[in-house]
């Protein structure tokens, strides 16, 4: 089911038709407060009152026109200006900034965003996409991190290479958002079994938490796996790390009760709020993470 859903995520015919179907539009509402930034801002304000920060992401990937990338940059500049009181952060996909077309232009766009994030005392996160982009995304990160302090990168625990990427990035005093990984990857480069991905996720936490203690790394555990967070926290406690130093991020609409609980307990919690009309591939990856969600979609077909 996971492979089928990830195949659907990449299928151009489905990508151009499904977003028009009313039941799909109704189903996606579970993971998006709305398509416009105003809805995202409203959701962020609501979360802020409950001690949960926001991470805004405008949906869209693999753009084919650099003018679109410029519009994305301009949009985020407005987002940063509009959300200063919220201490919100932003997260962007390199292919939304033009990485498929021109790596130099993608870097220029990223650099502009990093500058805007620094000015707004915010933070810019770089999403990690499929493995064909890993090396180029790391390259962008190394460059932009050298020039700007407020920039972080997502790394995927399902990739065999991630442990060496972590070790190599450490010299930059990086910010790392650790995720399990959302794309279809071959078993030659990625762990296939969930048990193996989970084991590697925990091993990477154990590797990185001492760096958090030394304040050489900002680490965000981007996962809904609260057992994993509890295991990481036990290790962090043994190292003398404070609760607010252990940051957790989850997606809007998923395990909201757990996000609020962790925030009440004093952990640093952020809700990734996605918005925009380019939700198709992103939404299919959310279904692939938990195929039981497909029944929720099917229910939207009922009157
Ligand atoms: C803040 C954030 C940023 C991310 N950024 C990236 C990125 O840049 N690149 C990337 O490849 N991936 C990214 N991801 C996705 C990530 O890789 C996983 O695919 C996703 O988080 C599901 O794995 P999990 O860690 O929640 O653990 P799992 O073990 O899959 O899930 C743990 C539990 O969480 C619940 N759950 C998980 N997913 C869902 C869902 N979709 N719907 C309902 N319940 C669910 C279930 O109860 C499940 O039992 C991001 C995830 C988050 C939270």
Coordinates of C-alpha atoms and ligand atoms in Angstrom, one line a residue:
X1 CA 0.0 0.0 0.0
X2 CA 2.8 2.4 0.9
X3 CA 4.6 1.8 -2.4
X4 CA 1.3 2.2 -4.4
X5 CA 0.5 5.5 -2.7
X6 CA 4.1 6.8 -3.3
X7 CA 3.7 5.7 -7.0
X8 CA 0.4 7.7 -7.1
X9 CA 2.3 10.7 -5.6
X10 CA 4.5 10.8 -8.6
X11 CA 1.9 10.1 -11.3
X12 CA 1.3 13.2 -13.5
X13 CA -2.3 12.2 -14.6
X14 CA -3.4 11.7 -11.0
X15 CA -1.6 14.9 -10.0
X16 CA -3.5 17.0 -12.5
X17 CA -6.9 15.4 -11.8
X18 CA -7.3 14.4 -8.1
X19 CA -7.0 18.0 -6.8
X20 CA -10.2 18.8 -8.7
X21 CA -12.2 16.0 -7.0
X22 CA -14.4 17.4 -4.2
X23 CA -14.1 14.4 -1.9
X24 CA -10.2 14.7 -2.1
X25 CA -10.5 18.4 -1.3
X26 CA -12.6 17.5 1.7
X27 CA -10.2 14.8 2.8
X28 CA -7.1 17.0 2.6
X29 CA -8.6 19.4 5.1
X30 CA -7.6 17.1 7.9
X31 CA -3.9 18.0 7.3
X32 CA -4.3 21.6 6.1
X33 CA -6.1 24.4 8.0
X34 CA -6.8 26.0 4.5
X35 CA -5.2 26.7 1.2
X36 CA -4.4 30.4 2.0
X37 CA -1.7 31.7 4.3
X38 CA -4.4 33.5 6.4
X39 CA -5.7 30.1 7.6
X40 CA -2.1 29.0 8.5
X41 CA -1.6 32.2 10.4
X42 CA -4.8 31.7 12.3
X43 CA -3.8 28.1 13.2
X44 CA -0.4 29.3 14.3
X45 CA -1.9 32.0 16.5
X46 CA -4.1 29.4 18.1
X47 CA -1.2 27.0 18.7
X48 CA 1.0 29.8 20.1
X49 CA -1.6 30.5 22.8
X50 CA -1.1 26.8 23.9
X51 CA 2.7 27.0 23.9
X52 CA 3.3 25.3 20.5
X53 CA 5.4 27.2 17.9
X54 CA 4.7 27.1 14.1
X55 CA 6.7 26.0 11.1
X56 CA 5.2 27.4 7.9
X57 CA 5.5 25.6 4.6
X58 CA 4.0 26.7 1.3
X59 CA 3.3 23.5 -0.6
X60 CA 4.9 23.0 -4.0
X61 CA 7.9 21.2 -5.4
X62 CA 9.7 20.5 -8.7
X63 CA 8.9 23.9 -10.2
X64 CA 9.8 24.3 -13.8
X65 CA 10.0 28.0 -14.1
X66 CA 12.4 30.1 -12.1
X67 CA 9.9 33.0 -12.0
X68 CA 7.8 30.7 -9.7
X69 CA 10.8 30.3 -7.4
X70 CA 11.1 34.1 -7.2
X71 CA 7.4 34.2 -6.2
X72 CA 8.0 31.6 -3.5
X73 CA 10.9 33.7 -2.1
X74 CA 8.7 36.9 -2.2
X75 CA 5.9 35.0 -0.5
X76 CA 8.1 33.8 2.4
X77 CA 9.5 37.3 2.8
X78 CA 5.9 38.4 3.4
X79 CA 5.3 35.5 5.7
X80 CA 8.3 36.3 7.9
X81 CA 7.2 40.0 8.1
X82 CA 3.6 39.0 9.0
X83 CA 4.5 36.5 11.7
X84 CA 7.2 38.2 13.8
X85 CA 5.1 38.1 17.0
X86 CA 4.6 34.4 16.6
X87 CA 8.3 33.3 16.6
X88 CA 7.3 31.2 13.6
X89 CA 9.9 29.5 11.3
X90 CA 9.7 28.5 7.7
X91 CA 10.6 25.3 5.8
X92 CA 11.2 25.1 2.1
X93 CA 11.9 22.4 -0.5
X94 CA 15.0 23.0 -2.7
X95 CA 13.1 22.0 -5.8
X96 CA 10.6 24.7 -5.0
X97 CA 13.5 27.2 -5.3
X98 CA 14.6 25.9 -8.6
X99 CA 17.1 23.1 -7.9
X100 CA 15.8 21.0 -10.8
X101 CA 16.5 23.9 -13.2
X102 CA 19.6 25.8 -12.0
X103 CA 21.5 25.0 -8.7
X104 CA 23.1 28.5 -8.7
X105 CA 19.6 30.2 -8.9
X106 CA 18.4 27.9 -6.1
X107 CA 21.3 28.9 -4.0
X108 CA 20.6 32.6 -4.6
X109 CA 17.0 32.1 -3.6
X110 CA 18.0 30.2 -0.5
X111 CA 20.5 32.9 0.4
X112 CA 17.8 35.6 0.1
X113 CA 15.5 33.5 2.4
X114 CA 18.2 33.0 4.9
X115 CA 18.8 36.7 5.0
X116 CA 15.1 37.4 5.5
X117 CA 14.9 34.8 8.2
X118 CA 17.9 36.3 10.1
X119 CA 16.4 39.8 9.8
X120 CA 13.1 38.5 11.2
X121 CA 14.9 36.7 14.0
X122 CA 13.4 33.5 12.6
X123 CA 14.8 30.3 11.2
X124 CA 15.0 28.8 7.7
X125 CA 14.7 25.0 7.4
X126 CA 15.6 23.1 4.2
X127 CA 13.3 20.1 3.6
X128 CA 15.0 16.9 2.4
X129 CA 13.4 15.4 -0.8
X130 CA 14.0 12.1 -2.6
X131 CA 17.5 10.7 -2.7
X132 CA 18.3 12.1 -6.2
X133 CA 18.5 15.5 -4.4
X134 CA 20.3 14.5 -1.1
X135 CA 23.9 15.4 -2.2
X136 CA 22.8 18.7 -3.9
X137 CA 20.7 19.6 -0.9
X138 CA 23.6 19.0 1.5
X139 CA 25.8 21.1 -0.8
X140 CA 23.3 24.0 -0.6
X141 CA 23.1 23.6 3.1
X142 CA 26.9 23.7 3.7
X143 CA 27.1 26.9 1.6
X144 CA 24.2 28.7 3.1
X145 CA 25.1 27.7 6.7
X146 CA 28.6 29.0 6.2
X147 CA 27.0 32.4 5.4
X148 CA 24.0 32.4 7.8
X149 CA 23.5 31.1 11.3
X150 CA 19.7 30.6 11.3
X151 CA 19.5 27.7 8.8
X152 CA 18.7 24.0 9.4
X153 CA 18.4 20.9 7.3
X154 CA 16.1 17.8 7.4
X155 CA 18.0 14.5 7.4
X156 CA 16.3 11.1 6.9
X157 CA 16.9 8.2 9.2
X158 CA 15.9 5.7 6.5
X159 CA 19.0 6.5 4.4
X160 CA 22.2 4.5 5.1
X161 CA 24.3 7.6 4.5
X162 CA 22.7 9.8 7.1
X163 CA 25.1 8.8 9.9
X164 CA 28.1 9.9 7.9
X165 CA 26.3 13.1 6.8
X166 CA 25.6 13.9 10.5
X167 CA 29.3 13.4 11.4
X168 CA 30.4 15.5 8.4
X169 CA 28.0 18.4 9.1
X170 CA 28.9 18.6 12.8
X171 CA 31.9 21.0 12.1
X172 CA 29.3 23.6 10.9
X173 CA 27.5 23.7 14.2
X174 CA 24.4 22.8 12.3
X175 CA 20.6 22.6 13.0
X176 CA 19.2 19.2 12.1
X177 CA 15.6 18.2 11.8
X178 CA 15.6 14.4 12.1
X179 CA 12.8 12.7 10.2
X180 CA 12.3 9.0 9.3
X181 CA 11.9 9.7 5.6
X182 CA 8.8 10.0 3.3
X183 CA 9.9 8.9 -0.2
X184 CA 10.2 5.6 -2.0
X185 CA 13.8 4.6 -1.9
X186 CA 15.6 1.4 -3.1
X187 CA 16.9 -1.0 -0.4
X188 CA 20.5 -0.5 -1.7
X189 CA 20.5 3.0 -0.1
X190 CA 17.7 2.9 2.5
X191 CA 16.5 0.7 5.3
X192 CA 13.3 -0.9 4.1
X193 CA 11.9 -2.4 7.4
X194 CA 10.3 0.0 9.8
X195 CA 12.1 -1.7 12.7
X196 CA 15.4 -0.8 11.0
X197 CA 14.4 2.8 10.3
X198 CA 13.4 3.2 14.0
X199 CA 16.6 1.6 15.2
X200 CA 18.6 4.0 13.1
X201 CA 16.5 7.0 14.2
X202 CA 17.3 6.2 17.8
X203 CA 21.0 5.6 17.1
X204 CA 21.2 9.0 15.3
X205 CA 19.6 10.6 18.4
X206 CA 22.2 8.9 20.6
X207 CA 24.9 10.2 18.3
X208 CA 23.6 13.8 18.2
X209 CA 22.3 14.4 21.7
X210 CA 25.8 14.9 23.3
X211 CA 26.3 17.7 20.7
X212 CA 23.0 19.3 21.8
X213 CA 24.3 19.2 25.4
X214 CA 27.5 21.0 24.3
X215 CA 25.3 23.5 22.4
X216 CA 27.1 22.6 19.1
X217 CA 23.8 21.4 17.5
X218 CA 20.2 22.4 17.4
X219 CA 18.3 19.1 17.0
X220 CA 14.6 18.8 16.2
X221 CA 13.0 15.4 16.4
X222 CA 10.4 15.7 13.6
X223 CA 8.3 12.6 14.3
X224 CA 4.8 11.6 15.6
X225 CA 6.4 8.6 17.3
X226 CA 6.0 9.6 20.9
X227 CA 7.7 6.3 22.1
X228 CA 10.7 7.4 20.2
X229 CA 10.6 10.8 21.7
X230 CA 10.4 9.2 25.2
X231 CA 13.4 7.0 24.5
X232 CA 15.4 10.0 23.2
X233 CA 14.3 12.0 26.3
X234 CA 15.6 9.3 28.7
X235 CA 19.0 9.5 27.0
X236 CA 18.9 13.3 27.0
X237 CA 18.1 13.3 30.7
X238 CA 21.1 11.1 31.5
X239 CA 23.2 13.7 29.7
X240 CA 21.7 16.6 31.7
X241 CA 19.8 18.2 28.8
X242 CA 16.9 20.4 29.7
X243 CA 13.4 19.8 28.5
X244 CA 13.2 22.9 26.4
X245 CA 16.4 21.9 24.6
X246 CA 14.7 18.7 23.3
X247 CA 12.7 20.0 20.4
X248 CA 9.9 18.1 18.7
X249 CA 8.0 18.9 15.6
X250 CA 4.8 17.3 14.2
X251 CA 2.5 17.9 11.3
X252 CA -0.7 19.9 11.5
X253 CA -3.6 17.6 12.1
X254 CA -1.6 14.6 13.4
X255 CA -1.4 13.8 17.1
X256 CA -2.4 17.3 18.2
X257 CA -3.1 16.0 21.7
X258 CA 0.5 14.7 22.0
X259 CA 1.8 18.0 20.7
X260 CA -0.1 19.9 23.4
X261 CA 1.0 17.4 26.0
X262 CA 4.7 17.7 25.2
X263 CA 4.4 21.5 25.2
X264 CA 2.7 21.4 28.6
X265 CA 5.5 19.2 29.9
X266 CA 8.0 21.8 28.9
X267 CA 9.5 20.4 25.7
X268 CA 10.0 22.8 22.7
X269 CA 7.2 21.8 20.3
X270 CA 6.5 23.1 16.8
X271 CA 3.5 22.3 14.5
X272 CA 4.4 22.2 10.8
X273 CA 1.5 24.0 9.1
X274 CA 1.4 23.4 5.4
X275 CA -0.8 25.5 3.1
X276 CA -1.3 26.3 -0.6
X277 CA -3.0 24.6 -3.5
X278 CA -0.1 22.3 -4.5
X279 CA -1.1 19.7 -2.0
X280 CA -1.4 16.5 -4.1
X281 CA 2.0 14.8 -3.8
X282 CA 2.5 16.0 -0.2
X283 CA -0.9 14.6 0.7
X284 CA -0.2 11.3 -0.9
X285 CA 3.0 11.0 1.1
X286 CA 0.9 11.6 4.3
X287 CA -1.4 8.8 3.3
X288 CA 1.6 6.5 2.6
X289 CA 2.8 7.1 6.1
X290 CA -0.4 5.7 7.5
X291 CA -2.4 3.7 5.0
X292 CA -5.3 3.6 7.5
X293 CA -5.8 7.3 6.5
X294 CA -7.0 6.0 3.1
X295 CA -10.3 4.9 4.9
X296 CA -10.7 8.4 6.0
X297 CA -10.5 9.5 2.4
X298 CA -12.9 6.8 1.4
X299 CA -15.4 8.0 4.0
X300 CA -15.4 11.5 2.3
X301 CA -17.1 9.8 -0.7
X302 CA -20.2 9.1 1.4
X303 CA -22.9 11.7 1.5
Ligands
LIG1 C1 7.8 18.4 11.2 C2 8.0 17.3 10.1 C3 8.8 17.6 9.0 C4 9.1 16.6 8.1 N1 10.0 16.9 7.0 C5 10.3 15.9 6.2 C6 11.3 16.1 5.2 O1 11.9 17.2 5.1 N2 11.7 15.1 4.4 C7 11.1 13.8 4.5 O2 11.4 12.9 3.8 N3 10.1 13.6 5.4 C8 9.7 14.6 6.3 N4 8.8 14.4 7.2 C9 8.0 13.1 7.2 C10 8.7 12.0 7.9 O3 9.8 11.6 7.1 C11 7.8 10.8 8.1 O4 7.4 10.3 6.9 C12 6.5 11.1 8.9 O5 6.8 11.9 10.0 C13 5.9 9.7 9.5 O6 6.8 9.1 10.3 P1 6.9 9.3 11.9 O7 8.2 9.8 12.3 O8 5.8 10.1 12.4 O9 6.8 7.8 12.5 P2 5.8 6.6 12.3 O10 6.5 5.4 13.0 O11 5.5 6.4 10.8 O12 4.5 7.0 13.0 C14 4.4 7.0 14.4 C15 2.9 7.2 14.7 O13 2.5 8.5 14.3 C16 1.2 8.5 13.7 N5 1.3 8.9 12.3 C17 2.4 9.0 11.6 N6 2.2 9.5 10.4 C18 0.9 9.7 10.3 C19 0.0 10.2 9.3 N7 0.4 10.6 8.1 N8 -1.3 10.3 9.7 C20 -1.8 9.9 10.9 N9 -1.0 9.5 11.9 C21 0.3 9.4 11.6 C22 0.7 7.0 13.8 O14 -0.1 6.9 15.0 C23 2.0 6.3 13.9 O15 1.8 5.1 14.6 C24 8.5 15.3 8.2 C25 7.7 15.1 9.3 C26 7.5 16.0 10.3 C27 6.6 15.7 11.4

